[in-house]
C-alpha positions as a Markdown table, in Angstrom:
| # | Residue | x | y | z |
|---|---|---|---|---|
| 1 | Met | -65.2 | -39.1 | -21.3 |
| 2 | Thr | -62.0 | -37.2 | -23.0 |
| 3 | Thr | -62.7 | -33.9 | -25.3 |
| 4 | Asn | -59.8 | -34.0 | -27.7 |
| 5 | Val | -58.4 | -30.4 | -28.6 |
| 6 | Val | -56.5 | -29.0 | -31.4 |
| 7 | Ile | -55.1 | -25.4 | -31.1 |
| 8 | Val | -54.7 | -23.2 | -33.7 |
| 9 | Asp | -52.8 | -19.8 | -33.2 |
| 10 | Asp | -49.5 | -18.2 | -34.8 |
| 11 | Gln | -48.0 | -17.3 | -31.4 |
| 12 | Pro | -46.2 | -20.2 | -30.1 |
| 13 | Leu | -46.2 | -18.7 | -26.1 |
| 14 | Val | -50.4 | -18.7 | -26.7 |
| 15 | Arg | -50.6 | -22.3 | -27.8 |
| 16 | Leu | -48.3 | -23.1 | -24.8 |
| 17 | Gly | -50.5 | -21.5 | -22.5 |
| 18 | Phe | -53.3 | -22.9 | -23.6 |
| 19 | Arg | -52.1 | -26.4 | -23.8 |
| 20 | Met | -50.7 | -26.0 | -20.2 |
| 21 | Val | -53.9 | -25.2 | -18.8 |
| 22 | Leu | -55.9 | -28.0 | -20.8 |
| 23 | Asn | -53.4 | -31.0 | -20.1 |
| 24 | Ala | -53.6 | -30.0 | -16.5 |
| 25 | Thr | -57.5 | -31.5 | -16.4 |
| 26 | Asp | -58.3 | -35.0 | -16.4 |
| 27 | Asp | -61.0 | -34.9 | -19.3 |
| 28 | Ile | -59.6 | -32.3 | -21.9 |
| 29 | Arg | -56.3 | -33.1 | -23.8 |
| 30 | Val | -54.7 | -31.2 | -26.9 |
| 31 | Val | -53.9 | -33.6 | -29.3 |
| 32 | Gly | -52.5 | -31.2 | -31.8 |
| 33 | Glu | -51.8 | -27.7 | -32.8 |
| 34 | Ala | -51.3 | -25.5 | -36.0 |
| 35 | Gly | -49.3 | -22.0 | -36.3 |
| 36 | Asp | -51.7 | -20.7 | -39.2 |
| 37 | Gly | -55.0 | -21.6 | -40.6 |
| 38 | Ala | -54.0 | -24.1 | -43.4 |
| 39 | Thr | -51.9 | -26.1 | -41.3 |
| 40 | Gly | -54.7 | -26.1 | -38.7 |
| 41 | Val | -57.2 | -27.2 | -41.1 |
| 42 | Arg | -54.9 | -30.0 | -42.4 |
| 43 | Val | -54.4 | -30.9 | -38.5 |
| 44 | Thr | -58.3 | -31.0 | -37.7 |
| 45 | Gln | -59.1 | -33.2 | -41.0 |
| 46 | Gln | -56.4 | -35.6 | -39.8 |
| 47 | Leu | -57.0 | -35.6 | -36.2 |
| 48 | Thr | -60.9 | -35.2 | -36.1 |
| 49 | Pro | -60.9 | -33.6 | -32.4 |
| 50 | Asp | -63.9 | -32.4 | -30.4 |
| 51 | Val | -63.2 | -28.6 | -30.2 |
| 52 | Val | -60.5 | -26.5 | -32.5 |
| 53 | Leu | -59.5 | -23.3 | -30.6 |
| 54 | Met | -58.9 | -21.2 | -33.8 |
| 55 | Asp | -57.1 | -17.9 | -33.7 |
| 56 | Ile | -58.8 | -15.1 | -36.1 |
| 57 | Arg | -55.5 | -13.1 | -37.3 |
| 58 | Met | -52.9 | -15.4 | -38.9 |
| 59 | Pro | -50.8 | -15.2 | -41.6 |
| 60 | Gly | -52.1 | -17.0 | -44.8 |
| 61 | Leu | -55.4 | -18.4 | -44.0 |
| 62 | Asn | -57.0 | -16.3 | -41.7 |
| 63 | Gly | -59.5 | -17.9 | -38.9 |
| 64 | Val | -62.6 | -17.1 | -40.3 |
| 65 | Asp | -61.7 | -19.2 | -43.6 |
| 66 | Ala | -60.1 | -21.9 | -42.0 |
| 67 | Thr | -63.2 | -22.0 | -39.5 |
| 68 | Arg | -65.7 | -22.2 | -43.1 |
| 69 | Thr | -63.4 | -25.1 | -44.0 |
| 70 | Ile | -63.3 | -27.2 | -40.8 |
| 71 | Cys | -67.2 | -26.5 | -40.4 |
| 72 | Ala | -68.0 | -28.0 | -44.0 |
| 73 | Thr | -65.0 | -30.9 | -44.2 |
| 74 | Ala | -65.0 | -32.0 | -40.8 |
| 75 | Ala | -68.5 | -32.3 | -39.2 |
| 76 | Thr | -67.9 | -33.6 | -35.8 |
| 77 | Ser | -65.1 | -30.9 | -35.1 |
| 78 | Arg | -66.6 | -27.8 | -33.4 |
| 79 | Val | -64.6 | -24.2 | -34.0 |
| 80 | Leu | -64.2 | -21.9 | -30.6 |
| 81 | Val | -62.6 | -18.8 | -32.1 |
| 82 | Leu | -60.3 | -16.6 | -30.2 |
| 83 | Thr | -60.5 | -13.1 | -30.2 |
| 84 | Thr | -58.5 | -10.2 | -29.0 |
| 85 | Phe | -61.5 | -7.8 | -28.4 |
| 86 | Asp | -65.0 | -8.4 | -27.5 |
| 87 | Leu | -66.6 | -7.4 | -30.6 |
| 88 | Asp | -63.9 | -8.0 | -33.0 |
| 89 | Glu | -64.9 | -7.2 | -36.4 |
| 90 | Tyr | -64.5 | -10.3 | -37.6 |
| 91 | Ala | -66.1 | -12.3 | -34.5 |
| 92 | Phe | -69.8 | -12.2 | -36.8 |
| 93 | Ala | -67.9 | -13.4 | -39.9 |
| 94 | Ser | -66.6 | -16.4 | -38.0 |
| 95 | Leu | -70.5 | -17.1 | -36.2 |
| 96 | Lys | -71.7 | -17.1 | -39.9 |
| 97 | Ala | -68.8 | -19.3 | -41.1 |
| 98 | Gly | -69.9 | -22.3 | -38.6 |
| 99 | Ala | -68.2 | -21.2 | -35.4 |
| 100 | Ser | -69.7 | -22.3 | -32.1 |
| 101 | Gly | -68.7 | -19.3 | -30.3 |
| 102 | Phe | -65.8 | -16.9 | -29.4 |
| 103 | Leu | -63.8 | -16.1 | -26.5 |
| 104 | Leu | -61.3 | -13.4 | -25.4 |
| 105 | Lys | -57.8 | -14.4 | -25.4 |
| 106 | Asp | -57.4 | -13.1 | -21.6 |
| 107 | Val | -60.2 | -15.4 | -20.6 |
| 108 | Arg | -59.7 | -17.2 | -17.1 |
| 109 | Pro | -58.9 | -20.7 | -17.5 |
| 110 | Asp | -61.8 | -21.7 | -15.9 |
| 111 | Glu | -63.9 | -20.0 | -18.1 |
| 112 | Leu | -62.3 | -21.7 | -21.6 |
| 113 | Leu | -62.4 | -25.1 | -19.9 |
| 114 | Gly | -66.1 | -24.3 | -19.1 |
| 115 | Ala | -66.5 | -23.0 | -22.8 |
| 116 | Ile | -64.4 | -26.1 | -24.4 |
| 117 | Arg | -66.9 | -28.6 | -22.6 |
| 118 | Ala | -69.9 | -26.7 | -23.3 |
| 119 | Val | -68.8 | -26.5 | -27.1 |
| 120 | Ala | -67.8 | -30.4 | -27.0 |
| 121 | Ala | -71.3 | -31.2 | -25.4 |
| 122 | Gly | -73.4 | -29.3 | -28.9 |
| 123 | Asp | -73.9 | -26.1 | -26.9 |
| 124 | Ala | -72.8 | -22.4 | -27.9 |
| 125 | Val | -70.5 | -20.2 | -25.8 |
| 126 | Val | -71.9 | -16.6 | -27.2 |
| 127 | Ser | -74.5 | -15.0 | -25.3 |
| 128 | Pro | -77.3 | -15.0 | -27.8 |
| 129 | Arg | -77.5 | -11.3 | -26.6 |
| 130 | Ile | -74.0 | -10.6 | -27.7 |
| 131 | Thr | -74.4 | -12.4 | -30.6 |
| 132 | Arg | -77.7 | -10.2 | -31.4 |
| 133 | Glu | -75.3 | -7.1 | -30.9 |
| 134 | Leu | -73.1 | -8.4 | -33.4 |
| 135 | Leu | -75.9 | -9.1 | -35.7 |
| 136 | Asn | -77.1 | -5.4 | -35.4 |
| 137 | Arg | -73.7 | -4.0 | -36.0 |
| 138 | His | -73.6 | -6.0 | -39.6 |
| 139 | Ala | -77.6 | -5.6 | -40.1 |
| 140 | Ala | -76.4 | -4.0 | -43.4 |
| 141 | Ser | -75.4 | -7.3 | -44.9 |
| 142 | Leu | -78.5 | -9.0 | -44.3 |
| 143 | Arg | -81.1 | -9.4 | -46.7 |
| 144 | Thr | -83.7 | -7.0 | -46.8 |
| 145 | Ala | -87.8 | -7.7 | -46.5 |
| 146 | Glu | -88.2 | -7.6 | -50.1 |
| 147 | Glu | -85.3 | -9.5 | -51.1 |
| 148 | Arg | -86.9 | -12.7 | -48.8 |
| 149 | Ala | -90.7 | -11.8 | -50.0 |
| 150 | Asp | -90.9 | -15.0 | -52.9 |
| 151 | Glu | -89.2 | -17.6 | -50.7 |
| 152 | Pro | -91.0 | -20.2 | -48.6 |
| 153 | Asp | -91.6 | -19.6 | -45.1 |
| 154 | Pro | -88.5 | -21.0 | -43.5 |
| 155 | Thr | -89.8 | -22.2 | -40.5 |
| 156 | Ala | -92.4 | -24.7 | -41.8 |
| 157 | Ala | -91.1 | -27.6 | -40.5 |
| 158 | Leu | -91.4 | -26.2 | -37.0 |
| 159 | Thr | -94.7 | -26.2 | -34.8 |
| 160 | Pro | -96.6 | -23.2 | -33.9 |
| 161 | Arg | -94.9 | -23.7 | -30.3 |
| 162 | Glu | -91.4 | -24.3 | -31.9 |
| 163 | Arg | -91.5 | -21.6 | -33.9 |
| 164 | Glu | -92.2 | -19.3 | -30.3 |
| 165 | Val | -89.1 | -21.0 | -28.6 |
| 166 | Leu | -87.1 | -20.2 | -31.5 |
| 167 | Leu | -88.0 | -16.5 | -31.3 |
| 168 | Glu | -87.6 | -16.5 | -27.6 |
| 169 | Val | -84.0 | -17.9 | -28.3 |
| 170 | Ala | -83.6 | -15.2 | -30.8 |
| 171 | Ala | -84.2 | -12.6 | -28.0 |
| 172 | Gly | -81.3 | -14.2 | -25.9 |
| 173 | Leu | -83.3 | -15.8 | -23.4 |
| 174 | Thr | -81.9 | -18.9 | -21.7 |
| 175 | Asn | -84.0 | -22.0 | -21.1 |
| 176 | Ala | -85.1 | -21.2 | -17.7 |
| 177 | Glu | -86.4 | -17.8 | -18.7 |
| 178 | Ile | -88.0 | -19.1 | -21.9 |
| 179 | Ala | -90.0 | -21.8 | -19.2 |
| 180 | Gln | -90.8 | -18.8 | -17.3 |
| 181 | Arg | -92.5 | -16.4 | -20.4 |
| 182 | Leu | -94.3 | -19.4 | -22.0 |
| 183 | Val | -95.4 | -21.2 | -18.8 |
| 184 | Leu | -93.3 | -24.4 | -19.6 |
| 185 | Ala | -90.9 | -27.1 | -17.6 |
| 186 | Glu | -87.4 | -26.2 | -18.4 |
| 187 | Ala | -87.3 | -29.7 | -19.7 |
| 188 | Thr | -89.8 | -29.2 | -22.3 |
| 189 | Val | -88.0 | -26.2 | -23.2 |
| 190 | Lys | -84.7 | -28.0 | -23.8 |
| 191 | Thr | -86.6 | -30.6 | -26.1 |
| 192 | His | -87.9 | -28.1 | -27.9 |
| 193 | Val | -84.8 | -26.4 | -28.4 |
| 194 | Thr | -83.1 | -29.9 | -29.5 |
| 195 | Arg | -86.1 | -30.3 | -32.0 |
| 196 | Ile | -85.2 | -26.6 | -33.4 |
| 197 | Leu | -82.0 | -27.4 | -34.4 |
| 198 | Ser | -82.7 | -30.6 | -36.0 |
| 199 | Lys | -85.1 | -29.5 | -37.9 |
| 200 | Leu | -83.5 | -26.2 | -39.2 |
| 201 | Asp | -80.0 | -28.1 | -39.5 |
| 202 | Leu | -78.4 | -25.9 | -37.1 |
| 203 | Arg | -75.7 | -26.3 | -35.1 |
| 204 | Asp | -76.1 | -24.7 | -31.8 |
| 205 | Arg | -78.1 | -21.7 | -30.2 |
| 206 | Val | -75.9 | -19.2 | -31.9 |
| 207 | Gln | -76.7 | -20.3 | -35.1 |
| 208 | Ala | -80.2 | -20.1 | -34.3 |
| 209 | Val | -80.1 | -16.3 | -33.6 |
| 210 | Ile | -78.2 | -15.5 | -36.9 |
| 211 | Phe | -81.0 | -17.9 | -38.6 |
| 212 | Thr | -83.8 | -15.6 | -37.3 |
| 213 | Tyr | -81.5 | -12.5 | -38.6 |
| 214 | Lys | -81.2 | -14.0 | -42.0 |
| 215 | His | -84.6 | -14.7 | -42.7 |
| 216 | Gly | -86.0 | -11.5 | -40.9 |
| 217 | Leu | -88.2 | -13.1 | -38.6 |
| 218 | Pro | -89.9 | -11.1 | -36.0 |
| 219 | Arg | -87.7 | -9.9 | -33.0 |
| 220 | Arg | -89.3 | -9.1 | -29.4 |
């Protein structure tokens, strides 16, 4: 199957470079481009691509706000944010807005292609460990335990084992590492993760990590 991609970046040469790399493959096709966030939203809504490569710093509507709008109005399109620096101050905001991950703009071609394929398949391309570092840097913006005291248990829909797996995901472990730690088959862990994301209405593992921090769940 072909993965359709829209590129949103205010630099024409950057769009050209990405387009050349993507269109050189058999399974990825660039179906649209935009030079600013507002146009990117319109193009995405019109074309409903599988993946949107989204720059963050653009004139007018920035990539964070464009990502938020796309994730709210184009449910089948996943956003992969492009940043200049590894821990760009806007990366966390993009993840909270619904992005499935972020990449550096100097990413190698094979990494870019792998990331697009992963996101199109419903996975995330940001290591949970990196996500945790981003969250730690912005811990002040998260609610305190006192502010959450009267809220119902956010994991009530999960089984005890699923909750256990969720906490391991939040700790940054891969399925293989979780399987080893909990003495489970890796396929079983994968099934648990899929059910967790479905029950909690989360897009991917990145959003699962954010969920645990947002609700103050225990961390290892």
